[in-house]
Amino acid sequence: MSVTVFFLIGIAIGVATSAPVGPVNIAAIQRALRYGFLPGLFAGAGAVAADGIYAGFAAFGITAVSDFVERHSGLIQIAGGMLVILFGARILAAHPHFSEEDGPPTGLWAGMGTGFALTITNPGVVLGFLAIFGSLGKWAPDPGDYAGA
């Protein structure tokens, strides 16, 4: 298959894995509503970077990622669970109103780091990428076809 077909398949996989609303999407939306477009964009960009890392791992070596996740699943689940709990506690403690007193965000890079950390520690993202790439069947790139991957 051509690189264009693989590119279109990649776009479809990206939309399928990024569309469901989860804690990272909520954080990006909340940041955009509270502080403006650019901080929300950076929070989403952190999630995109983590998704890109997992997608690369899945495309280039499903077995390696699977083994890593299997060996470290407890730690990944604990870290991801703690981040989601902290995120939820922060939302519960926040005042649900916007006022002129709201200061600027802590920083664009801090929002990006939060989005990245929430996504990279989410075992659901790993399993989703593994399931999608594992089910490509005849559309999967051949072993050694790095451009296709």
Short mmCIF file of C-alpha atoms in Angstrom, two decimals:
data_model
loop_
_atom_site.label_atom_id
_atom_site.label_comp_id
_atom_site.label_asym_id
_atom_site.label_seq_id
_atom_site.Cartn_x
_atom_site.Cartn_y
_atom_site.Cartn_z
CA MET A 1 0.00 0.00 0.00
CA SER A 2 1.07 3.56 -0.54
CA VAL A 3 2.23 5.97 2.14
CA THR A 4 -0.88 8.06 1.46
CA VAL A 5 -3.16 5.16 2.44
CA PHE A 6 -1.16 4.59 5.62
CA PHE A 7 -1.37 8.33 6.35
CA LEU A 8 -5.16 8.28 6.02
CA ILE A 9 -5.38 5.19 8.23
CA GLY A 10 -3.21 7.04 10.77
CA ILE A 11 -5.55 10.02 10.74
CA ALA A 12 -8.54 7.73 11.32
CA ILE A 13 -6.75 6.06 14.24
CA GLY A 14 -5.87 9.46 15.71
CA VAL A 15 -9.48 10.64 15.55
CA ALA A 16 -10.75 7.37 17.03
CA THR A 17 -8.38 7.55 19.99
CA SER A 18 -8.69 11.28 20.67
CA ALA A 19 -12.43 11.80 20.24
CA PRO A 20 -13.74 10.26 23.51
CA VAL A 21 -14.08 12.86 26.25
CA GLY A 22 -11.94 12.06 29.26
CA PRO A 23 -10.02 13.90 31.97
CA VAL A 24 -7.47 15.32 29.53
CA ASN A 25 -10.14 16.68 27.20
CA ILE A 26 -11.93 18.23 30.17
CA ALA A 27 -8.67 19.82 31.39
CA ALA A 28 -7.99 21.31 27.96
CA ILE A 29 -11.54 22.63 27.63
CA GLN A 30 -11.47 24.05 31.16
CA ARG A 31 -8.15 25.79 30.49
CA ALA A 32 -9.43 27.22 27.21
CA LEU A 33 -12.62 28.55 28.79
CA ARG A 34 -10.86 30.01 31.81
CA TYR A 35 -7.63 31.39 30.31
CA GLY A 36 -8.18 31.53 26.56
CA PHE A 37 -7.44 29.60 23.42
CA LEU A 38 -3.65 29.34 23.67
CA PRO A 39 -3.47 27.75 27.17
CA GLY A 40 -6.17 25.26 26.12
CA LEU A 41 -4.25 24.52 22.95
CA PHE A 42 -1.06 23.83 24.92
CA ALA A 43 -2.90 21.49 27.31
CA GLY A 44 -4.23 19.59 24.31
CA ALA A 45 -0.77 19.60 22.71
CA GLY A 46 0.63 17.78 25.76
CA ALA A 47 -1.95 15.04 25.26
CA VAL A 48 -1.15 14.91 21.56
CA ALA A 49 2.57 14.47 22.34
CA ALA A 50 1.84 11.55 24.67
CA ASP A 51 -0.55 10.00 22.13
CA GLY A 52 2.14 10.41 19.46
CA ILE A 53 4.65 8.55 21.61
CA TYR A 54 2.24 5.68 22.18
CA ALA A 55 1.24 5.62 18.52
CA GLY A 56 4.89 5.42 17.50
CA PHE A 57 5.51 2.61 19.95
CA ALA A 58 2.44 0.77 18.70
CA ALA A 59 3.33 1.24 15.04
CA PHE A 60 6.99 0.28 15.41
CA GLY A 61 6.84 -2.40 18.05
CA ILE A 62 3.60 -3.57 19.59
CA THR A 63 5.39 -6.36 21.41
CA ALA A 64 7.90 -4.05 23.09
CA VAL A 65 5.18 -1.72 24.35
CA SER A 66 3.03 -4.61 25.46
CA ASP A 67 5.88 -6.13 27.45
CA PHE A 68 6.72 -2.77 29.05
CA VAL A 69 3.10 -2.11 30.03
CA GLU A 70 2.71 -5.65 31.34
CA ARG A 71 5.83 -5.35 33.51
CA HIS A 72 4.92 -1.89 34.82
CA SER A 73 1.11 -2.02 34.75
CA GLY A 74 0.77 -1.62 38.51
CA LEU A 75 2.94 1.49 38.60
CA ILE A 76 1.23 2.96 35.53
CA GLN A 77 -2.20 2.35 37.03
CA ILE A 78 -1.23 3.85 40.39
CA ALA A 79 0.31 6.95 38.80
CA GLY A 80 -2.61 7.42 36.42
CA GLY A 81 -5.16 6.84 39.19
CA MET A 82 -3.46 9.36 41.46
CA LEU A 83 -3.42 11.97 38.69
CA VAL A 84 -7.12 11.44 37.96
CA ILE A 85 -7.96 11.62 41.68
CA LEU A 86 -5.95 14.85 42.07
CA PHE A 87 -7.56 16.28 38.96
CA GLY A 88 -11.03 15.39 40.27
CA ALA A 89 -10.31 16.84 43.72
CA ARG A 90 -9.11 20.06 42.12
CA ILE A 91 -12.30 20.31 40.06
CA LEU A 92 -14.45 19.65 43.16
CA ALA A 93 -12.60 22.34 45.12
CA ALA A 94 -12.78 24.89 42.29
CA HIS A 95 -15.43 27.57 42.20
CA PRO A 96 -17.62 27.05 39.15
CA HIS A 97 -17.71 30.71 38.16
CA PHE A 98 -15.56 32.95 36.06
CA SER A 99 -14.69 36.38 37.27
CA GLU A 100 -12.37 39.21 36.47
CA GLU A 101 -10.26 38.15 39.46
CA ASP A 102 -9.12 34.97 37.74
CA GLY A 103 -5.43 35.42 37.13
CA PRO A 104 -3.42 34.17 34.21
CA PRO A 105 -2.66 30.45 33.99
CA THR A 106 0.42 29.11 35.74
CA GLY A 107 2.07 28.86 32.35
CA LEU A 108 1.60 27.38 28.93
CA TRP A 109 4.23 24.72 29.55
CA ALA A 110 2.62 23.71 32.86
CA GLY A 111 -0.66 23.05 31.05
CA MET A 112 1.15 21.09 28.39
CA GLY A 113 2.93 19.05 31.07
CA THR A 114 -0.36 18.29 32.80
CA GLY A 115 -1.97 17.09 29.57
CA PHE A 116 1.09 14.99 28.78
CA ALA A 117 1.25 13.44 32.28
CA LEU A 118 -2.45 12.58 32.36
CA THR A 119 -2.28 10.94 28.94
CA ILE A 120 1.04 9.09 29.29
CA THR A 121 -0.07 7.44 32.56
CA ASN A 122 -3.47 6.38 31.24
CA PRO A 123 -3.39 2.61 30.60
CA GLY A 124 -6.55 2.93 28.50
CA VAL A 125 -4.61 4.88 25.88
CA VAL A 126 -2.01 2.12 25.61
CA LEU A 127 -4.61 -0.61 25.35
CA GLY A 128 -6.59 1.40 22.81
CA PHE A 129 -3.59 1.89 20.54
CA LEU A 130 -2.58 -1.77 20.88
CA ALA A 131 -6.11 -2.91 20.04
CA ILE A 132 -6.40 -0.62 17.02
CA PHE A 133 -2.97 -1.38 15.58
CA GLY A 134 -3.37 -5.08 16.33
CA SER A 135 -6.64 -5.22 14.42
CA LEU A 136 -5.40 -3.58 11.21
CA GLY A 137 -4.93 -6.98 9.58
CA LYS A 138 -4.15 -6.65 5.87
CA TRP A 139 -3.86 -2.84 6.20
CA ALA A 140 -0.93 -3.11 8.61
CA PRO A 141 2.49 -2.20 7.21
CA ASP A 142 4.84 -5.08 6.49
CA PRO A 143 7.64 -5.77 8.99
CA GLY A 144 10.55 -3.46 8.18
CA ASP A 145 8.34 -0.96 6.30
CA TYR A 146 9.21 2.05 8.45
CA ALA A 147 7.61 4.57 6.09
CA GLY A 148 4.36 2.63 6.29
CA ALA A 149 4.59 2.42 10.07
#
